[in-house]
Amino acid sequence: VTDTALIGTLDKATIEPSRLMTTEAIEKAVLFALTVPANVCPLEISVINQQTPWKVPIIPYQQQHPK
């Protein structure tokens, strides 16, 4: 959840402000993801890992590539 005016309707919900992402943090993450090769996108890997029910990430962040 981002820390913007869009979450004003969630006032009644229990939200920890420390867990909200600032728009600047999202901007930095997206800009970083755009600077790496298309086949090694850390943002995409983290989204895939968050959306899976497994305890261990399906796609490891550190990968071994042949020389």
PDB file of N, CA and C in Angstrom, residues 6-46:
ATOM      1  N   LEU A   6      -4.803   8.487  -1.780  1.00  0.00           N
ATOM      2  CA  LEU A   6      -5.728   7.451  -2.230  1.00  0.00           C
ATOM      3  C   LEU A   6      -6.168   6.529  -1.103  1.00  0.00           C
ATOM      4  N   ILE A   7      -5.393   6.447  -0.020  1.00  0.00           N
ATOM      5  CA  ILE A   7      -5.762   5.536   1.064  1.00  0.00           C
ATOM      6  C   ILE A   7      -6.593   6.229   2.127  1.00  0.00           C
ATOM      7  N   GLY A   8      -7.062   7.433   1.854  1.00  0.00           N
ATOM      8  CA  GLY A   8      -7.881   8.152   2.824  1.00  0.00           C
ATOM      9  C   GLY A   8      -9.140   7.405   3.206  1.00  0.00           C
ATOM     10  N   THR A   9      -9.657   6.575   2.313  1.00  0.00           N
ATOM     11  CA  THR A   9     -10.873   5.822   2.620  1.00  0.00           C
ATOM     12  C   THR A   9     -10.591   4.626   3.517  1.00  0.00           C
ATOM     13  N   LEU A  10      -9.343   4.351   3.798  1.00  0.00           N
ATOM     14  CA  LEU A  10      -8.993   3.208   4.635  1.00  0.00           C
ATOM     15  C   LEU A  10      -8.748   3.602   6.087  1.00  0.00           C
ATOM     16  N   ASP A  11      -9.217   4.803   6.477  1.00  0.00           N
ATOM     17  CA  ASP A  11      -8.973   5.283   7.834  1.00  0.00           C
ATOM     18  C   ASP A  11      -9.486   4.328   8.906  1.00  0.00           C
ATOM     19  N   LYS A  12     -10.597   3.663   8.634  1.00  0.00           N
ATOM     20  CA  LYS A  12     -11.184   2.780   9.636  1.00  0.00           C
ATOM     21  C   LYS A  12     -10.435   1.451   9.733  1.00  0.00           C
ATOM     22  N   ALA A  13      -9.672   1.134   8.731  1.00  0.00           N
ATOM     23  CA  ALA A  13      -8.908  -0.118   8.752  1.00  0.00           C
ATOM     24  C   ALA A  13      -7.677   0.045   9.635  1.00  0.00           C
ATOM     25  N   THR A  14      -7.190  -1.054  10.146  1.00  0.00           N
ATOM     26  CA  THR A  14      -5.982  -1.010  10.963  1.00  0.00           C
ATOM     27  C   THR A  14      -4.780  -1.011  10.037  1.00  0.00           C
ATOM     28  N   ILE A  15      -4.101   0.104   9.990  1.00  0.00           N
ATOM     29  CA  ILE A  15      -2.931   0.237   9.120  1.00  0.00           C
ATOM     30  C   ILE A  15      -1.769   0.761   9.952  1.00  0.00           C
ATOM     31  N   GLU A  16      -0.645   0.120   9.817  1.00  0.00           N
ATOM     32  CA  GLU A  16       0.561   0.598  10.476  1.00  0.00           C
ATOM     33  C   GLU A  16       1.248   1.564   9.522  1.00  0.00           C
ATOM     34  N   PRO A  17       1.305   2.849   9.857  1.00  0.00           N
ATOM     35  CA  PRO A  17       1.922   3.822   8.947  1.00  0.00           C
ATOM     36  C   PRO A  17       3.357   3.469   8.573  1.00  0.00           C
ATOM     37  N   SER A  18       4.077   2.780   9.449  1.00  0.00           N
ATOM     38  CA  SER A  18       5.469   2.433   9.152  1.00  0.00           C
ATOM     39  C   SER A  18       5.569   1.415   8.023  1.00  0.00           C
ATOM     40  N   ARG A  19       4.476   0.715   7.707  1.00  0.00           N
ATOM     41  CA  ARG A  19       4.504  -0.289   6.644  1.00  0.00           C
ATOM     42  C   ARG A  19       4.098   0.287   5.296  1.00  0.00           C
ATOM     43  N   LEU A  20       3.666   1.541   5.267  1.00  0.00           N
ATOM     44  CA  LEU A  20       3.262   2.152   4.009  1.00  0.00           C
ATOM     45  C   LEU A  20       4.491   2.611   3.238  1.00  0.00           C
ATOM     46  N   MET A  21       4.495   2.386   1.940  1.00  0.00           N
ATOM     47  CA  MET A  21       5.613   2.807   1.095  1.00  0.00           C
ATOM     48  C   MET A  21       5.367   4.224   0.600  1.00  0.00           C
ATOM     49  N   THR A  22       6.395   5.025   0.633  1.00  0.00           N
ATOM     50  CA  THR A  22       6.277   6.366   0.067  1.00  0.00           C
ATOM     51  C   THR A  22       6.351   6.264  -1.448  1.00  0.00           C
ATOM     52  N   THR A  23       5.821   7.266  -2.114  1.00  0.00           N
ATOM     53  CA  THR A  23       5.882   7.255  -3.574  1.00  0.00           C
ATOM     54  C   THR A  23       7.330   7.339  -4.049  1.00  0.00           C
ATOM     55  N   GLU A  24       8.194   7.984  -3.262  1.00  0.00           N
ATOM     56  CA  GLU A  24       9.609   8.075  -3.632  1.00  0.00           C
ATOM     57  C   GLU A  24      10.268   6.696  -3.604  1.00  0.00           C
ATOM     58  N   ALA A  25       9.921   5.877  -2.616  1.00  0.00           N
ATOM     59  CA  ALA A  25      10.493   4.529  -2.530  1.00  0.00           C
ATOM     60  C   ALA A  25      10.054   3.681  -3.716  1.00  0.00           C
ATOM     61  N   ILE A  26       8.802   3.824  -4.111  1.00  0.00           N
ATOM     62  CA  ILE A  26       8.306   3.077  -5.270  1.00  0.00           C
ATOM     63  C   ILE A  26       9.008   3.552  -6.533  1.00  0.00           C
ATOM     64  N   GLU A  27       9.178   4.865  -6.648  1.00  0.00           N
ATOM     65  CA  GLU A  27       9.861   5.429  -7.822  1.00  0.00           C
ATOM     66  C   GLU A  27      11.284   4.899  -7.921  1.00  0.00           C
ATOM     67  N   LYS A  28      12.004   4.863  -6.799  1.00  0.00           N
ATOM     68  CA  LYS A  28      13.382   4.363  -6.804  1.00  0.00           C
ATOM     69  C   LYS A  28      13.432   2.880  -7.180  1.00  0.00           C
ATOM     70  N   ALA A  29      12.484   2.089  -6.675  1.00  0.00           N
ATOM     71  CA  ALA A  29      12.464   0.657  -6.991  1.00  0.00           C
ATOM     72  C   ALA A  29      12.208   0.427  -8.473  1.00  0.00           C
ATOM     73  N   VAL A  30      11.270   1.189  -9.035  1.00  0.00           N
ATOM     74  CA  VAL A  30      10.956   1.031 -10.456  1.00  0.00           C
ATOM     75  C   VAL A  30      12.123   1.487 -11.317  1.00  0.00           C
ATOM     76  N   LEU A  31      12.739   2.622 -10.968  1.00  0.00           N
ATOM     77  CA  LEU A  31      13.886   3.106 -11.744  1.00  0.00           C
ATOM     78  C   LEU A  31      15.040   2.114 -11.687  1.00  0.00           C
ATOM     79  N   PHE A  32      15.277   1.510 -10.518  1.00  0.00           N
ATOM     80  CA  PHE A  32      16.334   0.511 -10.407  1.00  0.00           C
ATOM     81  C   PHE A  32      16.010  -0.702 -11.275  1.00  0.00           C
ATOM     82  N   ALA A  33      14.752  -1.148 -11.222  1.00  0.00           N
ATOM     83  CA  ALA A  33      14.352  -2.317 -12.007  1.00  0.00           C
ATOM     84  C   ALA A  33      14.518  -2.064 -13.495  1.00  0.00           C
ATOM     85  N   LEU A  34      14.357  -0.830 -13.920  1.00  0.00           N
ATOM     86  CA  LEU A  34      14.487  -0.505 -15.338  1.00  0.00           C
ATOM     87  C   LEU A  34      15.943  -0.426 -15.797  1.00  0.00           C
ATOM     88  N   THR A  35      16.888  -0.380 -14.851  1.00  0.00           N
ATOM     89  CA  THR A  35      18.300  -0.259 -15.224  1.00  0.00           C
ATOM     90  C   THR A  35      18.988  -1.609 -15.382  1.00  0.00           C
ATOM     91  N   VAL A  36      18.343  -2.698 -14.983  1.00  0.00           N
ATOM     92  CA  VAL A  36      18.952  -4.021 -15.112  1.00  0.00           C
ATOM     93  C   VAL A  36      18.429  -4.696 -16.375  1.00  0.00           C
ATOM     94  N   PRO A  37      19.149  -5.702 -16.895  1.00  0.00           N
ATOM     95  CA  PRO A  37      18.680  -6.396 -18.098  1.00  0.00           C
ATOM     96  C   PRO A  37      17.264  -6.950 -17.910  1.00  0.00           C
ATOM     97  N   ALA A  38      16.538  -7.040 -19.005  1.00  0.00           N
ATOM     98  CA  ALA A  38      15.131  -7.463 -18.945  1.00  0.00           C
ATOM     99  C   ALA A  38      14.952  -8.851 -18.347  1.00  0.00           C
ATOM    100  N   ASN A  39      15.944  -9.723 -18.514  1.00  0.00           N
ATOM    101  CA  ASN A  39      15.795 -11.088 -17.997  1.00  0.00           C
ATOM    102  C   ASN A  39      16.214 -11.223 -16.540  1.00  0.00           C
ATOM    103  N   VAL A  40      16.633 -10.129 -15.905  1.00  0.00           N
ATOM    104  CA  VAL A  40      17.044 -10.171 -14.503  1.00  0.00           C
ATOM    105  C   VAL A  40      16.387  -9.006 -13.772  1.00  0.00           C
ATOM    106  N   CYS A  41      15.087  -8.970 -13.751  1.00  0.00           N
ATOM    107  CA  CYS A  41      14.363  -7.859 -13.134  1.00  0.00           C
ATOM    108  C   CYS A  41      14.029  -8.199 -11.677  1.00  0.00           C
ATOM    109  N   PRO A  42      14.719  -7.582 -10.700  1.00  0.00           N
ATOM    110  CA  PRO A  42      14.474  -7.912  -9.290  1.00  0.00           C
ATOM    111  C   PRO A  42      13.061  -7.570  -8.843  1.00  0.00           C
ATOM    112  N   LEU A  43      12.467  -6.536  -9.427  1.00  0.00           N
ATOM    113  CA  LEU A  43      11.104  -6.164  -9.053  1.00  0.00           C
ATOM    114  C   LEU A  43      10.128  -7.259  -9.468  1.00  0.00           C
ATOM    115  N   GLU A  44      10.304  -7.783 -10.663  1.00  0.00           N
ATOM    116  CA  GLU A  44       9.431  -8.858 -11.152  1.00  0.00           C
ATOM    117  C   GLU A  44       9.614 -10.120 -10.322  1.00  0.00           C
ATOM    118  N   ILE A  45      10.859 -10.457  -9.992  1.00  0.00           N
ATOM    119  CA  ILE A  45      11.134 -11.644  -9.182  1.00  0.00           C
ATOM    120  C   ILE A  45      10.482 -11.502  -7.815  1.00  0.00           C
ATOM    121  N   SER A  46      10.560 -10.326  -7.210  1.00  0.00           N
ATOM    122  CA  SER A  46       9.980 -10.152  -5.883  1.00  0.00           C
ATOM    123  C   SER A  46       8.464 -10.235  -5.930  1.00  0.00           C
TER     124      SER A  46
END
